[in-house]
mmCIF file of C-alpha atoms and ligand atoms in Angstrom:
data_model
loop_
_atom_site.group_PDB
_atom_site.id
_atom_site.type_symbol
_atom_site.label_atom_id
_atom_site.label_comp_id
_atom_site.label_asym_id
_atom_site.label_seq_id
_atom_site.Cartn_x
_atom_site.Cartn_y
_atom_site.Cartn_z
ATOM 1 C CA MET P 1 2.274 16.139 -1.394
ATOM 2 C CA LYS P 2 2.457 14.157 -4.662
ATOM 3 C CA PRO P 3 -0.183 11.428 -4.336
ATOM 4 C CA TRP P 4 0.387 7.679 -4.544
ATOM 5 C CA ILE P 5 -1.666 5.027 -6.294
ATOM 6 C CA VAL P 6 -0.602 1.469 -5.451
ATOM 7 C CA GLY P 7 -2.221 -1.545 -7.093
ATOM 8 C CA ASN P 8 -2.337 -4.732 -5.031
ATOM 9 C CA TRP P 9 -3.071 -7.714 -7.252
ATOM 10 C CA LYS P 10 -3.215 -10.056 -4.231
ATOM 11 C CA MET P 11 -3.045 -13.703 -5.450
ATOM 12 C CA ASN P 12 -4.362 -12.892 -8.905
ATOM 13 C CA GLY P 13 -2.781 -12.767 -12.335
ATOM 14 C CA SER P 14 -0.669 -14.891 -14.658
ATOM 15 C CA ARG P 15 2.359 -14.388 -16.888
ATOM 16 C CA LYS P 16 -0.052 -13.712 -19.734
ATOM 17 C CA MET P 17 -1.784 -11.060 -17.681
ATOM 18 C CA VAL P 18 1.514 -9.341 -16.814
ATOM 19 C CA ARG P 19 2.529 -9.245 -20.471
ATOM 20 C CA GLU P 20 -0.783 -7.816 -21.602
ATOM 21 C CA TYR P 21 -1.420 -5.561 -18.604
ATOM 22 C CA VAL P 22 1.851 -3.619 -18.524
ATOM 23 C CA PRO P 23 1.800 -2.215 -22.093
ATOM 24 C CA ALA P 24 -1.907 -1.409 -21.831
ATOM 25 C CA PHE P 25 -1.422 0.332 -18.496
ATOM 26 C CA LEU P 26 1.591 2.291 -19.746
ATOM 27 C CA ASP P 27 -0.333 3.381 -22.837
ATOM 28 C CA GLY P 28 -3.101 4.786 -20.651
ATOM 29 C CA LEU P 29 -0.736 6.334 -18.129
ATOM 30 C CA LEU P 30 1.601 7.929 -20.617
ATOM 31 C CA GLU P 31 -1.059 9.044 -23.073
ATOM 32 C CA SER P 32 -1.353 12.066 -20.873
ATOM 33 C CA GLY P 33 2.306 12.661 -19.934
ATOM 34 C CA GLU P 34 1.182 15.109 -17.326
ATOM 35 C CA LEU P 35 -0.722 12.365 -15.455
ATOM 36 C CA ALA P 36 2.404 10.263 -14.893
ATOM 37 C CA ALA P 37 4.306 13.277 -13.606
ATOM 38 C CA ARG P 38 1.641 14.156 -11.060
ATOM 39 C CA VAL P 39 1.444 10.854 -9.208
ATOM 40 C CA HIS P 40 3.619 8.064 -7.808
ATOM 41 C CA VAL P 41 2.426 4.719 -9.124
ATOM 42 C CA ALA P 42 3.350 1.207 -7.977
ATOM 43 C CA LEU P 43 2.083 -2.225 -8.976
ATOM 44 C CA CYS P 44 2.306 -5.176 -6.590
ATOM 45 C CA PRO P 45 1.824 -8.505 -8.366
ATOM 46 C CA PRO P 46 2.428 -11.908 -6.721
ATOM 47 C CA PHE P 47 6.079 -12.924 -6.131
ATOM 48 C CA PRO P 48 6.533 -15.030 -9.314
ATOM 49 C CA TYR P 49 5.744 -12.074 -11.570
ATOM 50 C CA LEU P 50 7.919 -9.443 -9.926
ATOM 51 C CA GLY P 51 10.992 -10.013 -12.101
ATOM 52 C CA GLU P 52 9.136 -9.925 -15.383
ATOM 53 C CA MET P 53 7.105 -6.918 -14.352
ATOM 54 C CA SER P 54 10.274 -5.065 -13.353
ATOM 55 C CA SER P 55 11.857 -5.799 -16.735
ATOM 56 C CA LEU P 56 8.790 -4.553 -18.573
ATOM 57 C CA LEU P 57 8.712 -1.371 -16.473
ATOM 58 C CA THR P 58 12.405 -0.512 -16.653
ATOM 59 C CA SER P 59 12.745 3.158 -17.539
ATOM 60 C CA TYR P 60 9.040 3.855 -16.946
ATOM 61 C CA PRO P 61 7.759 5.855 -13.965
ATOM 62 C CA VAL P 62 6.043 2.898 -12.292
ATOM 63 C CA ARG P 63 7.517 1.151 -9.276
ATOM 64 C CA VAL P 64 7.233 -2.552 -8.636
ATOM 65 C CA GLY P 65 6.139 -3.625 -5.170
ATOM 66 C CA ALA P 66 5.844 -6.926 -3.322
ATOM 67 C CA GLN P 67 2.974 -7.958 -1.065
ATOM 68 C CA ASN P 68 4.990 -9.533 1.733
ATOM 69 C CA VAL P 69 8.517 -10.240 2.958
ATOM 70 C CA ASN P 70 10.114 -12.436 5.587
ATOM 71 C CA GLN P 71 11.586 -10.702 8.624
ATOM 72 C CA HIS P 72 14.916 -12.589 8.453
ATOM 73 C CA GLU P 73 17.870 -12.030 6.145
ATOM 74 C CA ASN P 74 18.106 -15.678 5.054
ATOM 75 C CA GLY P 75 18.108 -19.178 6.494
ATOM 76 C CA TYR P 76 15.856 -22.094 7.320
ATOM 77 C CA TYR P 77 12.531 -20.499 6.401
ATOM 78 C CA THR P 78 10.985 -22.767 3.804
ATOM 79 C CA GLY P 79 8.632 -20.999 1.459
ATOM 80 C CA GLU P 80 9.677 -17.509 2.485
ATOM 81 C CA VAL P 81 11.225 -14.625 0.528
ATOM 82 C CA SER P 82 13.791 -12.130 1.841
ATOM 83 C CA ALA P 83 14.155 -8.391 1.270
ATOM 84 C CA SER P 84 17.442 -8.844 -0.612
ATOM 85 C CA MET P 85 15.757 -11.327 -2.980
ATOM 86 C CA LEU P 86 13.010 -8.787 -3.640
ATOM 87 C CA SER P 87 15.595 -6.112 -4.247
ATOM 88 C CA GLU P 88 17.303 -8.264 -6.860
ATOM 89 C CA LEU P 89 13.995 -8.408 -8.713
ATOM 90 C CA GLY P 90 13.743 -4.629 -8.890
ATOM 91 C CA VAL P 91 11.308 -4.270 -5.996
ATOM 92 C CA THR P 92 11.466 -0.855 -4.316
ATOM 93 C CA LEU P 93 8.270 -0.987 -2.218
ATOM 94 C CA CYS P 94 6.635 -3.727 -0.164
ATOM 95 C CA ILE P 95 3.213 -3.987 1.471
ATOM 96 C CA VAL P 96 3.427 -5.199 5.080
ATOM 97 C CA GLY P 97 0.695 -5.830 7.605
ATOM 98 C CA HIS P 98 -2.117 -6.209 5.087
ATOM 99 C CA SER P 99 -5.206 -7.368 6.961
ATOM 100 C CA GLU P 100 -5.327 -10.530 4.861
ATOM 101 C CA ARG P 101 -1.962 -11.410 6.407
ATOM 102 C CA ARG P 102 -2.798 -10.206 9.901
ATOM 103 C CA HIS P 103 -6.060 -12.146 9.988
ATOM 104 C CA GLY P 104 -5.443 -15.002 7.538
ATOM 105 C CA HIS P 105 -1.832 -15.744 8.504
ATOM 106 C CA GLY P 106 -1.724 -14.667 12.121
ATOM 107 C CA GLU P 107 0.761 -11.833 11.625
ATOM 108 C CA SER P 108 1.167 -9.839 14.825
ATOM 109 C CA ASN P 109 1.965 -6.162 15.290
ATOM 110 C CA ALA P 110 5.418 -7.181 16.561
ATOM 111 C CA LEU P 111 6.165 -9.279 13.478
ATOM 112 C CA ILE P 112 5.118 -6.431 11.204
ATOM 113 C CA GLY P 113 7.561 -4.176 13.073
ATOM 114 C CA GLU P 114 10.370 -6.634 12.299
ATOM 115 C CA LYS P 115 9.401 -6.699 8.634
ATOM 116 C CA VAL P 116 9.450 -2.902 8.461
ATOM 117 C CA LYS P 117 13.019 -2.900 9.795
ATOM 118 C CA ILE P 118 14.352 -5.524 7.389
ATOM 119 C CA LEU P 119 12.816 -3.671 4.462
ATOM 120 C CA LEU P 120 14.342 -0.361 5.505
ATOM 121 C CA ALA P 121 17.722 -2.036 5.932
ATOM 122 C CA GLY P 122 17.379 -3.403 2.407
ATOM 123 C CA GLY P 123 16.434 -0.083 0.826
ATOM 124 C CA ILE P 124 12.799 -1.058 0.173
ATOM 125 C CA ALA P 125 10.022 1.324 1.176
ATOM 126 C CA PRO P 126 7.534 -0.359 3.542
ATOM 127 C CA LEU P 127 3.865 0.372 2.896
ATOM 128 C CA VAL P 128 2.545 -0.366 6.370
ATOM 129 C CA CYS P 129 -1.128 -1.325 6.433
ATOM 130 C CA ILE P 130 -3.210 -0.601 9.490
ATOM 131 C CA GLY P 131 -6.938 -0.579 10.132
ATOM 132 C CA GLU P 132 -9.705 -1.653 12.419
ATOM 133 C CA THR P 133 -12.355 -4.363 12.112
ATOM 134 C CA GLN P 134 -16.049 -3.554 12.055
ATOM 135 C CA ALA P 135 -16.401 -4.754 15.649
ATOM 136 C CA GLU P 136 -13.589 -2.449 16.763
ATOM 137 C CA ARG P 137 -15.225 0.510 15.029
ATOM 138 C CA ASP P 138 -18.611 -0.374 16.489
ATOM 139 C CA ALA P 139 -16.988 -0.396 19.934
ATOM 140 C CA ASP P 140 -15.508 3.046 19.189
ATOM 141 C CA ASP P 141 -12.068 1.482 19.554
ATOM 142 C CA HIS P 142 -10.793 2.211 16.041
ATOM 143 C CA GLN P 143 -8.409 5.019 16.922
ATOM 144 C CA ARG P 144 -6.786 3.045 19.733
ATOM 145 C CA VAL P 145 -6.389 0.021 17.433
ATOM 146 C CA VAL P 146 -4.554 1.934 14.712
ATOM 147 C CA GLU P 147 -2.380 3.699 17.271
ATOM 148 C CA ALA P 148 -1.285 0.328 18.662
ATOM 149 C CA GLN P 149 -0.562 -0.902 15.134
ATOM 150 C CA LEU P 150 1.504 2.208 14.383
ATOM 151 C CA GLU P 151 3.347 1.979 17.684
ATOM 152 C CA SER P 152 4.538 -1.584 17.035
ATOM 153 C CA ALA P 153 5.263 -1.150 13.353
ATOM 154 C CA LEU P 154 7.273 2.049 13.715
ATOM 155 C CA GLN P 155 9.288 1.657 16.881
ATOM 156 C CA ASP P 156 13.093 1.801 17.122
ATOM 157 C CA LEU P 157 13.552 2.845 13.527
ATOM 158 C CA PRO P 158 16.894 4.046 12.163
ATOM 159 C CA ALA P 159 17.416 7.763 11.632
ATOM 160 C CA GLY P 160 15.928 9.011 8.398
ATOM 161 C CA ALA P 161 13.474 6.110 8.169
ATOM 162 C CA ALA P 162 10.469 8.411 8.096
ATOM 163 C CA SER P 163 11.300 9.539 4.575
ATOM 164 C CA GLU P 164 11.028 5.938 3.308
ATOM 165 C CA ILE P 165 7.783 4.852 4.953
ATOM 166 C CA LEU P 166 4.230 4.919 3.638
ATOM 167 C CA ILE P 167 1.099 4.185 5.653
ATOM 168 C CA GLY P 168 -1.971 2.471 4.239
ATOM 169 C CA TYR P 169 -5.137 3.033 6.269
ATOM 170 C CA GLU P 170 -7.321 0.093 5.327
ATOM 171 C CA PRO P 171 -10.375 -0.492 7.488
ATOM 172 C CA VAL P 172 -10.849 -4.265 7.416
ATOM 173 C CA TRP P 173 -14.576 -3.902 6.823
ATOM 174 C CA ALA P 174 -13.908 -2.010 3.593
ATOM 175 C CA ILE P 175 -11.415 -4.397 1.977
ATOM 176 C CA GLY P 176 -12.915 -6.335 -0.921
ATOM 177 C CA THR P 177 -16.442 -5.691 0.340
ATOM 178 C CA GLY P 178 -17.581 -2.974 -2.039
ATOM 179 C CA VAL P 179 -18.266 -0.777 1.015
ATOM 180 C CA ASN P 180 -15.663 1.988 1.127
ATOM 181 C CA ALA P 181 -15.102 4.291 4.057
ATOM 182 C CA THR P 182 -16.873 7.563 3.404
ATOM 183 C CA PRO P 183 -14.573 10.468 2.549
ATOM 184 C CA GLU P 184 -15.455 11.897 5.980
ATOM 185 C CA GLN P 185 -14.467 8.679 7.781
ATOM 186 C CA ALA P 186 -11.221 8.492 5.815
ATOM 187 C CA GLU P 187 -10.455 12.148 6.476
ATOM 188 C CA GLU P 188 -11.070 11.763 10.181
ATOM 189 C CA MET P 189 -8.873 8.699 10.581
ATOM 190 C CA HIS P 190 -6.106 10.033 8.336
ATOM 191 C CA GLY P 191 -6.078 13.211 10.408
ATOM 192 C CA HIS P 192 -5.736 11.109 13.526
ATOM 193 C CA ILE P 193 -2.889 9.080 11.986
ATOM 194 C CA ARG P 194 -1.175 12.292 10.867
ATOM 195 C CA GLY P 195 -1.369 13.582 14.427
ATOM 196 C CA TRP P 196 0.270 10.387 15.670
ATOM 197 C CA LEU P 197 3.006 10.590 13.008
ATOM 198 C CA THR P 198 3.900 14.199 13.759
ATOM 199 C CA GLY P 199 3.941 13.336 17.455
ATOM 200 C CA ARG P 200 6.398 10.514 16.772
ATOM 201 C CA PHE P 201 8.575 11.955 14.016
ATOM 202 C CA GLY P 202 8.176 15.683 14.548
ATOM 203 C CA SER P 203 6.282 18.245 12.536
ATOM 204 C CA GLY P 204 8.805 18.035 9.658
ATOM 205 C CA ASP P 205 9.240 14.328 8.883
ATOM 206 C CA GLY P 206 5.884 13.369 10.363
ATOM 207 C CA ALA P 207 4.077 15.624 7.911
ATOM 208 C CA THR P 208 5.704 14.084 4.824
ATOM 209 C CA ILE P 209 4.817 10.402 5.327
ATOM 210 C CA PRO P 210 2.130 9.575 2.747
ATOM 211 C CA ILE P 211 -1.090 8.120 4.192
ATOM 212 C CA LEU P 212 -2.953 6.100 1.569
ATOM 213 C CA TYR P 213 -6.545 5.000 1.917
ATOM 214 C CA GLY P 214 -7.453 1.420 0.929
ATOM 215 C CA GLY P 215 -10.757 -0.422 0.884
ATOM 216 C CA SER P 216 -13.040 -0.762 -2.148
ATOM 217 C CA VAL P 217 -11.581 2.206 -4.015
ATOM 218 C CA THR P 218 -13.030 2.375 -7.537
ATOM 219 C CA PRO P 219 -12.935 4.860 -10.423
ATOM 220 C CA GLU P 220 -16.355 6.001 -9.176
ATOM 221 C CA ASN P 221 -15.386 6.902 -5.607
ATOM 222 C CA ALA P 222 -11.683 7.753 -6.071
ATOM 223 C CA ARG P 223 -12.247 11.424 -6.691
ATOM 224 C CA ALA P 224 -14.294 12.038 -3.552
ATOM 225 C CA LEU P 225 -11.796 10.151 -1.388
ATOM 226 C CA MET P 226 -8.668 11.638 -2.935
ATOM 227 C CA SER P 227 -9.975 15.186 -2.825
ATOM 228 C CA ARG P 228 -9.716 15.090 0.975
ATOM 229 C CA PRO P 229 -6.558 16.920 2.041
ATOM 230 C CA GLU P 230 -5.518 14.217 4.513
ATOM 231 C CA VAL P 231 -5.817 11.429 1.898
ATOM 232 C CA ASN P 232 -2.463 11.227 0.131
ATOM 233 C CA GLY P 233 -3.162 8.272 -2.101
ATOM 234 C CA ALA P 234 -4.975 5.002 -2.588
ATOM 235 C CA LEU P 235 -4.114 1.337 -2.139
ATOM 236 C CA VAL P 236 -6.262 -0.448 -4.662
ATOM 237 C CA GLY P 237 -7.066 -4.155 -4.803
ATOM 238 C CA GLY P 238 -9.876 -5.299 -7.099
ATOM 239 C CA SER P 239 -9.898 -2.156 -9.243
ATOM 240 C CA SER P 240 -6.201 -2.580 -10.072
ATOM 241 C CA LEU P 241 -6.725 -5.869 -11.911
ATOM 242 C CA LYS P 242 -7.756 -4.280 -15.198
ATOM 243 C CA PRO P 243 -5.348 -1.719 -16.682
ATOM 244 C CA GLU P 244 -8.089 0.482 -18.089
ATOM 245 C CA MET P 245 -9.818 0.548 -14.705
ATOM 246 C CA LEU P 246 -6.656 1.579 -12.885
ATOM 247 C CA VAL P 247 -5.950 4.285 -15.474
ATOM 248 C CA SER P 248 -9.480 5.586 -15.067
ATOM 249 C CA LEU P 249 -9.070 5.544 -11.276
ATOM 250 C CA LEU P 250 -5.830 7.533 -11.671
ATOM 251 C CA GLN P 251 -7.537 10.057 -13.910
ATOM 252 C CA GLN P 252 -10.426 10.442 -11.476
ATOM 253 C CA SER P 253 -8.083 10.751 -8.506
ATOM 254 C CA LEU P 254 -6.276 13.673 -10.025
ATOM 255 C CA SER P 255 -9.213 15.426 -11.643
HETATM 256 C C1 PEP D 301 -6.355 -4.201 -0.793
HETATM 257 O O1 PEP D 301 -6.084 -5.247 -1.339
HETATM 258 O O2 PEP D 301 -5.511 -3.664 -0.094
HETATM 259 C C2 PEP D 301 -7.680 -3.612 -1.002
HETATM 260 C C3 PEP D 301 -7.933 -2.444 -0.471
HETATM 261 O O3 PEP D 301 -8.576 -4.309 -1.764
HETATM 262 P P1 PEP D 301 -9.922 -3.751 -2.450
HETATM 263 O O4 PEP D 301 -9.552 -2.487 -3.169
HETATM 264 O O5 PEP D 301 -10.342 -4.844 -3.391
HETATM 265 O O6 PEP D 301 -10.897 -3.497 -1.362
#
Protein backbone atom coordinates (compact mmCIF):
# COMPACT_ATOMS: atom_id res chain seq x y z
CA MET A 1 0.00 0.00 0.00
CA LYS A 2 1.32 3.49 -0.86
CA PRO A 3 2.05 5.15 2.49
CA TRP A 4 0.56 8.39 3.79
CA ILE A 5 2.25 11.24 5.62
CA VAL A 6 -0.20 13.80 7.03
CA GLY A 7 0.99 16.95 8.78
CA ASN A 8 -1.29 18.35 11.47
CA TRP A 9 -0.33 21.93 12.28
CA LYS A 10 -2.93 22.10 15.08
CA MET A 11 -3.46 25.77 16.09
CA ASN A 12 -0.07 26.89 14.84
CA GLY A 13 1.07 28.95 11.89
CA SER A 14 0.40 32.29 10.22
CA ARG A 15 -0.11 33.57 6.69
CA LYS A 16 3.61 34.30 6.59
CA MET A 17 4.36 30.74 7.59
CA VAL A 18 2.08 29.32 4.88
CA ARG A 19 3.75 31.45 2.22
CA GLU A 20 7.24 30.47 3.28
CA TYR A 21 6.50 26.85 4.19
CA VAL A 22 4.81 25.69 0.99
CA PRO A 23 7.59 26.56 -1.51
CA ALA A 24 10.26 25.24 0.85
CA PHE A 25 8.36 22.01 1.40
CA LEU A 26 7.70 21.55 -2.32
CA ASP A 27 11.38 22.14 -3.10
CA GLY A 28 12.36 19.37 -0.69
CA LEU A 29 9.61 17.02 -1.80
CA LEU A 30 10.10 17.47 -5.51
CA GLU A 31 13.88 17.58 -5.45
CA SER A 32 13.67 13.84 -5.56
CA GLY A 33 10.72 13.34 -7.94
CA GLU A 34 10.63 9.71 -6.99
CA LEU A 35 9.85 10.61 -3.35
CA ALA A 36 6.64 12.44 -4.24
CA ALA A 37 5.47 9.53 -6.37
CA ARG A 38 5.98 7.00 -3.60
CA VAL A 39 3.85 8.60 -0.90
CA HIS A 40 0.53 10.38 -0.36
CA VAL A 41 1.11 13.67 1.42
CA ALA A 42 -1.41 16.00 3.06
CA LEU A 43 -1.01 19.18 5.10
CA CYS A 44 -3.66 20.25 7.60
CA PRO A 45 -3.28 23.89 8.63
CA PRO A 46 -5.86 25.81 10.71
CA PHE A 47 -9.11 26.81 8.93
CA PRO A 48 -8.07 30.39 7.98
CA TYR A 49 -5.11 29.16 5.94
CA LEU A 50 -6.82 26.40 3.98
CA GLY A 51 -7.75 28.52 0.96
CA GLU A 52 -4.33 30.05 0.53
CA MET A 53 -2.59 26.74 1.04
CA SER A 54 -4.83 25.12 -1.57
CA SER A 55 -4.00 27.85 -4.09
CA LEU A 56 -0.29 27.45 -3.48
CA LEU A 57 -0.54 23.67 -3.88
CA THR A 58 -2.71 23.59 -6.99
CA SER A 59 -1.18 21.16 -9.47
CA TYR A 60 1.25 19.74 -6.88
CA PRO A 61 0.88 16.24 -5.40
CA VAL A 62 0.03 17.46 -1.89
CA ARG A 63 -3.49 17.37 -0.53
CA VAL A 64 -4.92 19.97 1.80
CA GLY A 65 -6.73 18.73 4.89
CA ALA A 66 -8.78 20.32 7.65
CA GLN A 67 -8.57 19.47 11.34
CA ASN A 68 -12.28 19.45 12.13
CA VAL A 69 -15.75 19.82 10.62
CA ASN A 70 -19.26 20.34 11.92
CA GLN A 71 -21.66 17.42 11.62
CA HIS A 72 -24.48 19.52 10.09
CA GLU A 73 -24.87 20.79 6.54
CA ASN A 74 -25.53 24.40 7.58
CA GLY A 75 -27.60 26.42 10.02
CA TYR A 76 -27.51 28.01 13.44
CA TYR A 77 -24.09 26.77 14.54
CA THR A 78 -22.10 29.86 15.38
CA GLY A 79 -18.38 29.42 14.97
CA GLU A 80 -18.63 26.16 13.08
CA VAL A 81 -17.51 25.14 9.58
CA SER A 82 -19.31 22.73 7.24
CA ALA A 83 -17.98 20.07 4.88
CA SER A 84 -19.21 21.97 1.80
CA MET A 85 -17.33 25.09 2.97
CA LEU A 86 -14.17 23.02 3.33
CA SER A 87 -14.70 21.55 -0.10
CA GLU A 88 -14.92 25.02 -1.62
CA LEU A 89 -11.48 25.72 -0.18
CA GLY A 90 -9.96 22.72 -1.92
CA VAL A 91 -10.00 20.45 1.12
CA THR A 92 -10.07 16.74 0.23
CA LEU A 93 -9.24 15.21 3.63
CA CYS A 94 -10.31 16.04 7.18
CA ILE A 95 -9.07 14.84 10.56
CA VAL A 96 -11.92 13.81 12.87
CA GLY A 97 -11.85 12.51 16.41
CA HIS A 98 -8.40 13.85 17.27
CA SER A 99 -7.84 13.29 20.98
CA GLU A 100 -7.44 17.03 21.51
CA ARG A 101 -11.06 17.34 20.36
CA ARG A 102 -12.32 14.27 22.18
CA HIS A 103 -10.74 15.34 25.47
CA GLY A 104 -10.54 19.13 25.14
CA HIS A 105 -13.91 19.69 23.46
CA GLY A 106 -15.95 16.78 24.73
CA GLU A 107 -16.43 15.11 21.35
CA SER A 108 -18.11 11.74 21.76
CA ASN A 109 -17.76 8.60 19.66
CA ALA A 110 -21.31 9.19 18.37
CA LEU A 111 -20.54 12.75 17.26
CA ILE A 112 -17.42 11.58 15.45
CA GLY A 113 -19.58 9.03 13.60
CA GLU A 114 -21.84 11.86 12.41
CA LYS A 115 -18.84 13.86 11.23
CA VAL A 116 -17.52 10.88 9.26
CA LYS A 117 -20.86 10.62 7.44
CA ILE A 118 -21.10 14.31 6.52
CA LEU A 119 -17.55 14.24 5.19
CA LEU A 120 -18.20 11.18 3.05
CA ALA A 121 -21.37 12.77 1.70
CA GLY A 122 -19.32 15.83 0.78
CA GLY A 123 -16.56 13.90 -0.98
CA ILE A 124 -13.94 14.55 1.71
CA ALA A 125 -11.87 11.66 3.04
CA PRO A 126 -12.21 11.33 6.83
CA LEU A 127 -9.01 10.59 8.73
CA VAL A 128 -10.56 9.03 11.82
CA CYS A 129 -8.36 9.26 14.91
CA ILE A 130 -8.63 6.65 17.61
CA GLY A 131 -6.44 5.74 20.56
CA GLU A 132 -6.34 4.93 24.22
CA THR A 133 -5.18 6.93 27.24
CA GLN A 134 -2.32 5.78 29.42
CA ALA A 135 -4.77 4.67 32.11
CA GLU A 136 -6.68 2.56 29.59
CA ARG A 137 -3.47 0.91 28.41
CA ASP A 138 -2.34 0.33 31.99
CA ALA A 139 -5.68 -1.38 32.64
CA ASP A 140 -5.11 -3.54 29.54
CA ASP A 141 -8.24 -2.00 28.06
CA HIS A 142 -6.64 -0.42 24.99
CA GLN A 143 -7.94 -2.86 22.41
CA ARG A 144 -11.52 -2.62 23.67
CA VAL A 145 -11.31 1.19 23.67
CA VAL A 146 -10.21 1.44 20.04
CA GLU A 147 -12.79 -1.14 18.97
CA ALA A 148 -15.54 0.96 20.55
CA GLN A 149 -14.18 4.06 18.81
CA LEU A 150 -14.12 2.26 15.46
CA GLU A 151 -17.59 0.83 15.98
CA SER A 152 -19.17 4.26 16.53
CA ALA A 153 -17.17 6.10 13.90
CA LEU A 154 -17.76 3.58 11.12
CA GLN A 155 -21.31 2.38 11.53
CA ASP A 156 -24.06 2.67 8.90
CA LEU A 157 -21.74 3.92 6.21
CA PRO A 158 -22.80 4.19 2.57
CA ALA A 159 -21.60 1.55 0.13
CA GLY A 160 -18.09 2.16 -1.10
CA ALA A 161 -17.19 4.30 1.91
CA ALA A 162 -14.30 2.05 2.88
CA SER A 163 -12.25 3.24 -0.08
CA GLU A 164 -12.43 6.85 1.20
CA ILE A 165 -11.58 6.34 4.87
CA LEU A 166 -8.25 6.53 6.66
CA ILE A 167 -7.60 5.54 10.27
CA GLY A 168 -5.12 7.30 12.53
CA TYR A 169 -4.04 5.25 15.54
CA GLU A 170 -2.88 7.86 18.02
CA PRO A 171 -2.33 6.69 21.57
CA VAL A 172 -3.19 9.72 23.69
CA TRP A 173 -0.10 9.24 25.84
CA ALA A 174 2.12 9.63 22.78
CA ILE A 175 0.64 12.83 21.34
CA GLY A 176 2.91 15.84 21.83
CA THR A 177 4.76 14.10 24.66
CA GLY A 178 7.96 13.09 22.92
CA VAL A 179 7.20 9.47 23.92
CA ASN A 180 6.23 7.53 20.80
CA ALA A 181 4.71 4.08 20.81
CA THR A 182 7.43 1.55 20.14
CA PRO A 183 7.33 0.00 16.67
CA GLU A 184 6.21 -3.23 18.38
CA GLN A 185 3.32 -1.50 20.17
CA ALA A 186 2.26 0.22 16.95
CA GLU A 187 2.50 -3.01 14.99
CA GLU A 188 0.43 -4.89 17.52
CA MET A 189 -2.36 -2.32 17.67
CA HIS A 190 -2.40 -1.74 13.91
CA GLY A 191 -2.71 -5.49 13.42
CA HIS A 192 -5.63 -5.50 15.81
CA ILE A 193 -7.29 -2.58 13.99
CA ARG A 194 -6.71 -4.31 10.65
CA GLY A 195 -8.44 -7.40 12.00
CA TRP A 196 -11.42 -5.29 13.04
CA LEU A 197 -11.55 -3.56 9.63
CA THR A 198 -11.47 -6.79 7.64
CA GLY A 199 -14.15 -8.17 9.95
CA ARG A 200 -16.34 -5.15 9.23
CA PHE A 201 -15.62 -4.45 5.57
CA GLY A 202 -14.46 -7.84 4.32
CA SER A 203 -11.02 -9.04 3.37
CA GLY A 204 -11.00 -6.88 0.20
CA ASP A 205 -12.02 -3.37 1.29
CA GLY A 206 -10.95 -3.91 4.89
CA ALA A 207 -7.38 -4.60 3.80
CA THR A 208 -7.04 -1.37 1.80
CA ILE A 209 -7.95 1.20 4.47
CA PRO A 210 -4.70 2.96 5.42
CA ILE A 211 -3.86 2.87 9.15
CA LEU A 212 -1.55 5.73 10.08
CA TYR A 213 0.37 5.92 13.33
CA GLY A 214 0.46 9.26 15.19
CA GLY A 215 2.18 10.32 18.39
CA SER A 216 5.60 11.99 18.59
CA VAL A 217 6.75 10.84 15.16
CA THR A 218 10.07 12.50 14.27
CA PRO A 219 12.67 12.13 11.51
CA GLU A 220 14.62 10.02 14.01
CA ASN A 221 11.95 7.40 14.74
CA ALA A 222 9.95 7.49 11.48
CA ARG A 223 11.94 4.79 9.78
CA ALA A 224 11.56 2.22 12.55
CA LEU A 225 7.82 2.88 12.82
CA MET A 226 7.12 2.99 9.10
CA SER A 227 9.12 -0.14 8.36
CA ARG A 228 6.47 -2.18 10.19
CA PRO A 229 4.19 -3.82 7.63
CA GLU A 230 1.00 -2.88 9.49
CA VAL A 231 1.97 0.82 9.69
CA ASN A 232 0.71 2.46 6.51
CA GLY A 233 1.66 6.02 7.27
CA ALA A 234 2.16 8.70 9.88
CA LEU A 235 0.08 11.54 11.28
CA VAL A 236 2.60 14.12 12.36
CA GLY A 237 2.04 17.09 14.64
CA GLY A 238 5.09 18.93 15.99
CA SER A 239 7.51 17.59 13.37
CA SER A 240 5.33 18.92 10.54
CA LEU A 241 5.80 22.56 11.55
CA LYS A 242 9.14 22.99 9.80
CA PRO A 243 9.25 22.09 6.10
CA GLU A 244 12.78 20.71 6.24
CA MET A 245 11.83 18.50 9.18
CA LEU A 246 8.81 17.08 7.39
CA VAL A 247 10.86 16.45 4.24
CA SER A 248 13.48 14.66 6.31
CA LEU A 249 10.75 12.61 8.01
CA LEU A 250 9.40 11.67 4.56
CA GLN A 251 12.85 10.65 3.38
CA GLN A 252 13.42 8.55 6.49
CA SER A 253 9.99 6.95 6.23
CA LEU A 254 10.66 5.69 2.75
CA SER A 255 14.31 4.77 3.14
C1 LIG B 1 -1.04 14.96 16.24
O1 LIG B 1 -1.22 16.15 16.27
O2 LIG B 1 -1.89 14.24 15.75
C2 LIG B 1 0.21 14.41 16.78
C3 LIG B 1 0.43 13.12 16.67
O3 LIG B 1 1.09 15.28 17.36
P1 LIG B 1 2.65 15.03 17.68
O4 LIG B 1 3.27 14.46 16.44
O5 LIG B 1 3.19 16.39 18.02
O6 LIG B 1 2.72 14.07 18.81
